[in-house]
Amino acid sequence: MRSSRTSLRCAVLGALLCALGAQAQTPVEGFDAERLAPSAPGSGWFVMDSLDMHGELGGVLAFSARYAHEPLRVSASRVPVVTDSAYGQIAGAVTWRFLRFSLGFDFPLAVKGPGVTAGGFQYPAADVDLGSNPDTLSDVRVGLDARLIGEWNGPFRLGLGAQLWIPSGETGQYLSDGTYRGMVRLLAAGDVAAFIWAAHLGVHVRPRDDGGVPGAPRGSELLFGAAAGAKLFQGESSRTVIGPEVYGATAFAGFFKPETTSAEALLSARWEGTGGTGPQLRVKLGAGLGLGSQFATPSWRALVGVEVFTPSAPPHD
Amino acid sequence: MSACVARRPGRWRAARGLAGTCLLGVALAGSPALAQAAPPGPHEDVAFDVMNVLSQAGLHDLEDEQWNAYGQTTYISSWKLPFGAPYTNLNGSTNSLLPGHERSYTWSATLFLGARLWPGGEAYFVPEVIAERPLSSLHGLGGAIQNFELQKGGSETPQIYRARLYLRQIIGLGGERQKTDSNPMQLGTTVDRRRLVVWVGNFSVLDVMDKNGVTGDPRQSFFNMAFMTHASWDFMADARGYTYGAALEWFWDDWAVRFAHTLPPKNPNQLPVDFRFWQYFGDQLEIEHDHTLFGLPGAVRVLGYRNRVQSGSFDDAIATFQADPTKNAAACVDFNYGSQNPGAPDLCWVRKDNVKVGIGLDVEQFVARDVGVFLRAMWSDGQSEVVAFNAADRSLSFGAVARGSSWNRPFDVAGIGLGLSWISASHARYLALGGIDGFIGDGALQQATEGVFELFYSLNLFKAIWLSGDFQLLWNPGYNADRGGPVTVIGARVHAEF
């Protein structure tokens, strides 16, 4: 009799624990897990902006592809929610003197994740590939950048850039926040002899705030980053630039706390045409590491880009 | 056929040219038509568009383009008036056209971006957004869906997607030189009249084939899908009308031969695409000859297709149900169209590798300056379900389209047409037993010809905007004389190009 009472108590306790456990597994809606916001076509770097718009009407057409390994890991045990993500991007820009208007279309090639429970939250599985999503575009971006101070190839250039994200991807597949977003940045760049540099500081206006969900957006963020490169093998018609880019974001809701801050470092190299009157080519390669493991920071990332740009007419500005 | 590939629907320019200055009209560019997503028609020379503005400012060379960018937006509204029907969605079948009053609409906006990558090599990228509300959840009409822009699985929430992304390589083979004008999905340049053109990537089969120059750009022409292409051509496409694949065009003076190898959806009429390129596919072959008759241009096209896909055969579904009534429509466990009819067969039980074939004829002929007639006819075997286009097994459409030059409104368009479609005997038996396919199935059937008569007028405003009014009379929707109607659909359209 005593034994059966104990069993009953255990059963009731077990059921309660199960119920509590079930309650604790709060479903996560999903959000944009891609942290990298590629720079506008023609801007040279992968993330920074070279602010070298000049001349009369010019244009850039860019295709790039990027892969991130474990771009979304959560909790102290770094459980990978999204294990792999690969995107292609087609983008175009029109430049005129000190202005650049750009349009970027990201399309997921593969976004994969097993769907995990971590920290009491149930993250949806990601299963995106070209077969199941043959025509998906994740958030479309429209941008306007302006160089306000400095010559286009001078040692110090300062400008402003703004981008608008138009939501179009699925939140449950980690392709979109499902909301409009914006980005306003103060941009700086320069050419000093055989070296070039760039930096940005800005605000990512992000309405989504999933406070308490590890790895999820925590509202608007401060953006920061810097890059430096050396011009190598500079010839009459082409040059190669190699250098690092470091960039990141931290949510104002948890300013520079580890769980609300992401940072990455890339080493990039680009070969670009610099002479002639016909269309010029730029080829970019990059690879890098996530600095830390929280807030949608990948363990590593690789990128490739190809741009065709029309050489601007001699600058009049 | 032409040395002048025009900025307006190809053959229109040709007809005007024969009557006036342009002797050789159009051929290659024509109007690249699309599937449920509609085609970019060539722009008028006098149109207000970005490329013309840049050209007029001396900032762009339309004759030798390195890039171009065009756009369009279209809003179509359709009002279906009530019609009598003794039954609707009988016994749990779900695909009847509802008898009450309904309003349907579509709104689409498209960017057409093109760039030259190397000599003869062109890349095109076409993002698009669409929002829609179909009639009766896109059920009840076989070959005569009232609005060509409707997509399967669309929603009232605007959806942005990548409609096309492809490379095109032109390989000159000699002959006379021919201008191709700057147009959506066509860079302005000069090409050989004898040439090979290779397409690879993500596009619509209708970008390559069955480009009828009289019916032209659907966004300026007929509203009904029966006039966009052969209603019974089950060309490979995802739920939006696009696919992946490769195509080859061989132009030799007045002749053109086209072949395309394209991919099917994973499940019939759905969005995901099956990338098993050599296992499941649709092959199509088209032979075209351009001619002049009494000094006016025309063309004849013969088109054959063969699909190898996973689909359900109507006879198999009937036999399976009759052998084991537990394998009915309400008991489906695999992919199905949602019928709740326990007394009906269903294709869900019998999907396997099937081959579907068809052959069709497309004739266009100008009969006067700016007046053209057209006829399309196609026979498909009709043994298995529609996988990608409309629920029709045989189709015939014909009509006439006129530009308004004779009444001093040269950019207005008016048209009148009749579209008829039929289903095979096995398809009819399946529907009569209560089965449904991707579009139709009332729960019972008295087999009849489905038809549509359409009359439209597109009024051009400000060079780049068209307002259109449309009248459609449909009868025997879903091939069912029991619910024969007729059904009246009134339509209106606003279309702008930039």
Coordinates of C-alpha atoms in Angstrom, one line a residue, chain B residues 22-359:
Chain B
C22 CA 9.9 48.8 -91.8
L23 CA 10.0 46.0 -94.3
L24 CA 11.2 43.3 -92.2
G25 CA 9.2 43.5 -88.9
V26 CA 9.9 41.3 -86.0
A27 CA 10.7 37.8 -85.2
L28 CA 13.2 37.2 -82.6
A29 CA 12.2 39.5 -79.9
G30 CA 8.5 39.4 -80.4
S31 CA 6.9 39.6 -77.1
P32 CA 8.4 37.3 -74.6
A33 CA 5.3 35.9 -73.0
L34 CA 5.1 34.3 -69.6
A35 CA 3.0 31.8 -67.9
Q36 CA 0.6 32.7 -65.1
A37 CA 3.1 35.5 -64.7
A38 CA 2.7 37.7 -67.6
P39 CA 5.1 38.8 -70.3
P40 CA 7.0 42.0 -70.8
G41 CA 5.8 43.4 -74.1
P42 CA 8.2 45.5 -76.1
H43 CA 8.1 49.1 -75.2
E44 CA 7.0 51.7 -77.7
D45 CA 9.6 53.9 -79.3
V46 CA 7.8 56.9 -77.9
A47 CA 7.1 55.4 -74.5
F48 CA 8.0 57.2 -71.4
D49 CA 10.5 54.8 -69.8
V50 CA 13.8 55.0 -68.0
M51 CA 15.8 53.9 -71.0
N52 CA 14.2 56.3 -73.4
V53 CA 14.7 59.1 -70.9
L54 CA 18.4 58.3 -70.5
S55 CA 18.9 57.9 -74.2
Q56 CA 17.3 61.2 -74.9
A57 CA 19.6 62.8 -72.3
G58 CA 22.6 61.3 -74.2
L59 CA 23.4 59.0 -71.3
H60 CA 22.5 55.7 -72.8
D61 CA 23.0 54.0 -76.2
L62 CA 19.8 52.1 -77.1
E63 CA 21.5 50.7 -80.2
D64 CA 24.3 49.0 -78.4
E65 CA 23.3 48.4 -74.8
Q66 CA 25.5 47.1 -72.0
W67 CA 22.5 47.1 -69.7
N68 CA 18.9 48.0 -69.5
A69 CA 16.2 48.2 -66.9
Y70 CA 12.4 48.3 -67.4
G71 CA 9.4 47.8 -65.2
Q72 CA 5.7 47.3 -65.2
T73 CA 2.8 47.3 -62.8
T74 CA -0.6 45.9 -63.5
Y75 CA -3.8 45.7 -61.5
I76 CA -6.7 43.6 -62.7
S77 CA -10.1 43.3 -61.1
S78 CA -12.7 40.8 -62.2
W79 CA -16.3 40.6 -61.1
K80 CA -18.1 37.3 -61.6
L81 CA -21.9 37.6 -61.7
P82 CA -24.1 34.9 -60.1
F83 CA -25.1 31.9 -62.1
G84 CA -27.4 29.0 -61.6
A85 CA -26.0 25.6 -60.5
P86 CA -28.0 22.6 -59.3
Y87 CA -25.1 21.5 -57.1
T88 CA -21.7 22.8 -56.0
N89 CA -18.9 20.8 -54.5
L90 CA -21.1 17.7 -54.4
N91 CA -20.4 15.0 -51.7
G92 CA -17.3 16.7 -50.4
S93 CA -15.6 17.3 -53.8
T94 CA -14.0 20.7 -53.5
N95 CA -13.3 22.2 -56.9
S96 CA -16.5 23.9 -58.1
L97 CA -16.7 27.4 -59.4
L98 CA -18.9 29.0 -56.7
P99 CA -22.3 30.2 -58.1
G100 CA -22.5 33.4 -56.1
H101 CA -21.1 36.8 -56.9
E102 CA -17.4 37.0 -56.5
R103 CA -14.6 39.5 -57.1
S104 CA -11.1 38.6 -57.9
Y105 CA -8.0 40.7 -58.4
T106 CA -4.3 40.6 -59.0
W107 CA -1.7 43.2 -58.6
S108 CA 1.8 42.7 -59.9
A109 CA 4.9 44.8 -60.3
T110 CA 8.0 43.6 -62.1
L111 CA 11.6 44.9 -62.7
F112 CA 13.3 43.6 -65.9
L113 CA 17.1 44.0 -65.5
G114 CA 19.5 43.0 -68.2
A115 CA 23.3 43.3 -68.6
R116 CA 25.8 42.2 -71.2
L117 CA 28.5 40.1 -69.6
W118 CA 30.7 39.4 -72.7
P119 CA 30.2 39.4 -76.5
G120 CA 26.9 37.7 -77.1
G121 CA 26.5 36.9 -73.4
E122 CA 23.6 38.4 -71.6
A123 CA 22.2 38.0 -68.1
Y124 CA 18.7 38.8 -67.0
F125 CA 17.3 39.1 -63.5
V126 CA 13.6 39.7 -63.0
P127 CA 12.2 40.3 -59.5
E128 CA 8.5 40.5 -59.1
V129 CA 5.8 41.1 -56.5
I130 CA 2.2 39.8 -56.7
A131 CA -0.9 39.9 -54.6
E132 CA -4.0 38.2 -55.7
R133 CA -7.4 36.9 -54.8
P134 CA -8.7 34.3 -57.3
L135 CA -12.3 33.3 -58.0
S136 CA -13.4 30.3 -55.9
S137 CA -9.8 29.7 -54.6
L138 CA -8.8 29.2 -58.3
H139 CA -11.2 26.3 -58.6
G140 CA -13.8 25.5 -61.1
L141 CA -12.3 26.6 -64.4
G142 CA -10.4 24.2 -66.7
G143 CA -8.8 26.1 -69.6
A144 CA -10.6 29.4 -69.3
I145 CA -9.3 31.0 -66.1
Q146 CA -10.4 34.6 -66.3
N147 CA -7.2 36.4 -65.4
F148 CA -3.8 35.3 -66.9
E149 CA -1.9 36.8 -64.0
L150 CA -3.3 34.4 -61.3
Q151 CA -0.8 32.1 -59.8
K152 CA -1.4 28.9 -57.8
G153 CA -0.9 29.3 -54.2
G154 CA -1.0 33.1 -54.3
S155 CA -2.2 35.3 -51.5
E156 CA -3.6 38.7 -50.8
T157 CA -0.4 39.5 -49.0
P158 CA 2.1 40.8 -51.6
Q159 CA 4.8 38.2 -52.2
I160 CA 8.2 39.2 -53.6
Y161 CA 10.1 36.6 -55.5
R162 CA 12.7 36.0 -58.1
A163 CA 10.8 35.3 -61.3
R164 CA 13.8 34.9 -63.6
L165 CA 17.5 34.6 -63.5
Y166 CA 19.1 33.3 -66.6
L167 CA 22.0 33.6 -69.0
R168 CA 21.5 33.9 -72.7
Q169 CA 24.3 33.4 -75.2
I170 CA 23.9 34.4 -78.9
I171 CA 26.2 32.8 -81.3
G172 CA 26.2 34.3 -84.8
L173 CA 26.0 32.1 -87.8
G174 CA 26.0 34.7 -90.5
G175 CA 23.4 36.0 -92.9
E176 CA 22.0 39.5 -92.8
R177 CA 22.4 41.7 -89.8
Q178 CA 19.3 42.4 -87.7
K179 CA 18.6 45.0 -85.1
T180 CA 17.2 43.9 -81.7
D181 CA 15.7 46.9 -80.0
S182 CA 16.0 47.6 -76.3
N183 CA 13.1 45.9 -74.5
P184 CA 12.4 44.1 -71.3
M185 CA 14.6 41.0 -71.3
Q186 CA 16.3 42.1 -74.5
L187 CA 19.3 44.3 -74.9
G188 CA 19.5 46.6 -77.9
T189 CA 22.2 45.3 -80.3
T190 CA 22.7 43.9 -83.8
V191 CA 22.7 40.1 -84.4
D192 CA 22.9 37.7 -87.3
R193 CA 19.7 36.5 -88.8
R194 CA 21.3 33.1 -88.7
R195 CA 22.2 32.3 -85.1
L196 CA 22.0 30.0 -82.2
V197 CA 20.7 31.3 -78.9
V198 CA 21.3 29.3 -75.7
W199 CA 19.3 29.9 -72.5
V200 CA 20.3 28.5 -69.2
G201 CA 18.8 29.2 -65.8
N202 CA 15.5 30.2 -64.3
F203 CA 12.9 31.4 -66.8
S204 CA 9.4 30.7 -68.2
V205 CA 9.0 28.3 -71.1
L206 CA 6.8 31.0 -72.6
D207 CA 9.8 33.3 -72.7
V208 CA 11.1 31.1 -75.4
M209 CA 8.2 29.4 -77.2
D210 CA 4.7 30.1 -78.5
K211 CA 5.3 33.8 -78.8
N212 CA 2.3 34.9 -80.8
G213 CA 2.9 38.4 -82.1
V214 CA -0.8 39.1 -82.6
T215 CA -2.0 38.4 -79.1
G216 CA 1.2 40.0 -77.9
D217 CA 1.7 41.2 -74.4
P218 CA -1.1 39.8 -72.2
R219 CA -0.9 42.8 -70.0
Q220 CA -2.2 44.9 -72.9
S221 CA -4.3 42.2 -74.5
F222 CA -6.8 39.4 -73.6
F223 CA -7.4 38.9 -69.9
N224 CA -8.3 35.2 -70.1
M225 CA -5.6 32.6 -69.8
A226 CA -7.1 30.7 -72.7
F227 CA -5.5 33.3 -75.0
M228 CA -2.1 33.5 -73.4
T229 CA -0.9 30.2 -74.9
H230 CA -2.4 26.8 -75.6
A231 CA -4.7 26.0 -72.7
S232 CA -3.9 22.3 -72.9
W233 CA -0.1 22.7 -73.1
D234 CA 1.1 21.3 -69.8
F235 CA 4.5 23.1 -70.0
M236 CA 6.8 22.7 -67.0
A237 CA 6.5 25.4 -64.4
D238 CA 6.3 25.9 -60.7
A239 CA 3.1 27.3 -59.2
R240 CA 4.0 30.8 -60.4
G241 CA 4.7 29.8 -64.0
Y242 CA 8.5 29.7 -64.0
T243 CA 11.0 26.8 -64.1
Y244 CA 14.7 26.0 -64.4
G245 CA 16.2 24.5 -67.5
A246 CA 18.0 25.1 -70.7
A247 CA 16.7 26.0 -74.1
L248 CA 18.2 26.3 -77.6
E249 CA 17.0 28.4 -80.4
W250 CA 18.2 28.1 -84.0
F251 CA 17.3 30.9 -86.3
W252 CA 17.9 30.5 -90.0
D253 CA 16.3 33.4 -92.0
D254 CA 12.6 32.7 -91.9
W255 CA 12.9 29.5 -89.9
A256 CA 13.3 29.0 -86.2
V257 CA 13.6 25.7 -84.3
R258 CA 13.4 25.8 -80.5
F259 CA 14.0 23.1 -78.0
A260 CA 13.7 23.3 -74.2
H261 CA 14.5 20.9 -71.4
T262 CA 12.8 22.1 -68.2
L263 CA 12.0 20.9 -64.8
P264 CA 8.7 20.0 -63.2
P265 CA 7.3 20.8 -59.8
K266 CA 8.0 18.2 -57.1
N267 CA 4.3 17.7 -56.6
P268 CA 1.8 18.7 -59.3
N269 CA 0.9 22.4 -59.4
Q270 CA 3.1 23.3 -56.4
L271 CA 6.0 25.7 -56.0
P272 CA 9.0 23.4 -55.1
V273 CA 10.9 22.3 -58.2
D274 CA 12.2 18.8 -58.8
F275 CA 15.9 19.1 -59.7
R276 CA 16.4 15.5 -60.8
F277 CA 17.2 17.0 -64.2
W278 CA 17.5 13.8 -66.2
Q279 CA 14.8 11.8 -64.4
Y280 CA 11.8 14.2 -64.5
F281 CA 11.5 16.8 -67.1
G282 CA 9.5 18.4 -69.8
D283 CA 10.9 18.5 -73.3
Q284 CA 9.4 20.7 -76.0
L285 CA 10.2 21.3 -79.6
E286 CA 8.9 24.1 -81.7
I287 CA 9.3 24.8 -85.4
E288 CA 8.4 28.2 -86.7
H289 CA 8.2 29.6 -90.2
D290 CA 7.6 33.3 -90.8
H291 CA 6.0 34.4 -94.0
T292 CA 4.3 37.2 -95.8
L293 CA 0.8 36.7 -97.3
F294 CA -0.4 39.4 -99.6
G295 CA 2.4 41.5 -98.3
L296 CA 1.4 41.1 -94.7
P297 CA 3.4 39.2 -92.1
G298 CA 2.4 36.0 -90.5
A299 CA 3.9 32.9 -88.9
V300 CA 3.1 29.3 -88.3
R301 CA 4.4 27.3 -85.4
V302 CA 4.2 23.6 -84.7
L303 CA 4.9 22.7 -81.1
G304 CA 5.2 19.3 -79.5
Y305 CA 6.0 18.3 -75.9
R306 CA 6.7 15.3 -73.9
N307 CA 6.7 15.4 -70.1
R308 CA 8.2 12.7 -67.9
V309 CA 6.9 13.4 -64.4
Q310 CA 5.5 11.9 -61.3
S311 CA 1.7 12.3 -61.8
G312 CA -1.5 10.4 -61.4
S313 CA -3.3 8.6 -64.3
F314 CA -7.1 9.0 -64.3
D315 CA -7.6 5.4 -65.3
D316 CA -5.3 4.2 -62.6
A317 CA -7.1 6.2 -60.0
I318 CA -10.5 4.8 -61.1
A319 CA -9.2 1.2 -61.2
T320 CA -7.6 1.6 -57.8
F321 CA -10.8 3.0 -56.2
Q322 CA -13.0 0.4 -57.8
A323 CA -10.7 -2.4 -56.6
D324 CA -10.5 -1.0 -53.1
P325 CA -13.0 1.7 -52.1
T326 CA -11.0 2.5 -49.0
K327 CA -8.6 4.1 -51.4
N328 CA -10.9 7.1 -51.9
A329 CA -10.4 10.8 -52.0
A330 CA -11.2 11.4 -48.4
A331 CA -8.6 8.9 -47.2
C332 CA -5.6 10.3 -49.0
V333 CA -2.4 10.3 -47.0
D334 CA 0.0 11.5 -49.7
F335 CA -0.1 14.8 -51.6
N336 CA -3.6 15.6 -52.6
Y337 CA -5.9 18.5 -53.5
G338 CA -8.1 18.2 -50.3
S339 CA -11.2 16.5 -51.5
Q340 CA -13.4 15.1 -48.7
N341 CA -15.5 12.9 -50.9
P342 CA -15.3 9.3 -49.6
G343 CA -17.1 8.0 -52.6
A344 CA -14.6 9.3 -55.2
P345 CA -11.3 8.1 -56.7
D346 CA -8.3 10.3 -56.2
L347 CA -5.0 10.7 -57.9
C348 CA -3.1 10.6 -54.6
W349 CA -3.1 6.8 -54.7
V350 CA -1.6 6.4 -58.1
R351 CA 1.1 8.9 -58.6
K352 CA 4.1 7.4 -60.3
D353 CA 6.3 8.0 -63.4
N354 CA 4.1 8.9 -66.3
V355 CA 4.7 10.3 -69.7
K356 CA 2.4 12.9 -71.2
V357 CA 2.6 14.2 -74.8
G358 CA 0.9 16.8 -76.9
I359 CA 1.1 18.6 -80.2

